[in-house]
C-alpha positions in Angstrom: -6.1 52.7 44.4 -9.9 52.2 44.8 -11.2 49.8 47.5 -12.6 47.6 44.8 -9.3 47.3 43.0 -7.6 46.7 46.4 -10.1 44.0 47.2 -9.7 42.4 43.8 -5.9 42.4 44.0 -6.0 40.8 47.5 -8.5 38.1 46.4 -6.7 37.2 43.2 -3.1 37.6 44.1 -2.6 37.5 47.9 -5.6 35.5 49.1 -3.5 32.9 50.9 -2.0 35.6 53.2 -5.2 37.6 54.0 -6.5 37.2 57.5 -10.1 37.8 58.6 -9.3 41.4 59.8 -7.9 42.3 56.5 -10.8 40.8 54.6 -13.3 42.7 56.7 -11.4 45.9 56.3 -11.4 45.5 52.5 -15.1 44.6 52.4 -16.0 47.6 54.6 -13.9 49.9 52.4 -15.7 48.7 49.3 -19.1 49.0 50.9 -18.3 52.6 52.0 -17.1 53.4 48.4 -20.4 52.1 47.0 -22.5 54.0 49.5 -20.6 57.2 48.6 -21.4 56.7 44.9 -25.1 56.2 45.7 -25.1 59.4 47.8 -23.6 61.4 45.0 -26.0 60.0 42.4 -29.3 60.5 44.2 -30.2 63.0 47.0 -33.6 61.4 47.8 -33.9 60.9 51.6 -34.9 57.3 51.1 -31.9 56.6 48.9 -29.6 58.3 51.4 -31.1 56.2 54.2 -30.4 53.0 52.2 -26.8 54.2 51.5 -26.4 54.7 55.3 -27.4 51.1 55.9 -24.7 49.6 53.6 -22.0 52.0 54.8 -20.1 50.5 57.7 -18.7 54.0 58.6 -22.3 55.2 59.2 -24.0 51.9 60.2 -23.0 52.2 63.8 -24.7 55.5 64.1 -28.1 53.9 63.6 -29.5 56.0 60.7 -33.0 57.2 61.1 -35.5 56.6 58.2 -36.6 60.0 56.7 -40.3 59.3 57.6 -39.5 58.6 61.3 -38.6 60.9 64.2 -35.2 60.4 65.7 -35.1 58.8 69.2 -32.8 60.1 71.9 
């Protein structure tokens, strides 16, 4: 099941039982799914940078803008 479908099911059928951790997990999974779709559609470095910023699996790694030098 996709993250979107899982989120929709939880929101429409099980919302009274969802705690904050589960809600955050579902939102992060959906954001990751969308970022992956963006990455597959467009390989432009700026687009990839934008996808990194919405992807919670990458966000903690502090993505570097393609026009900037990475800092160590």
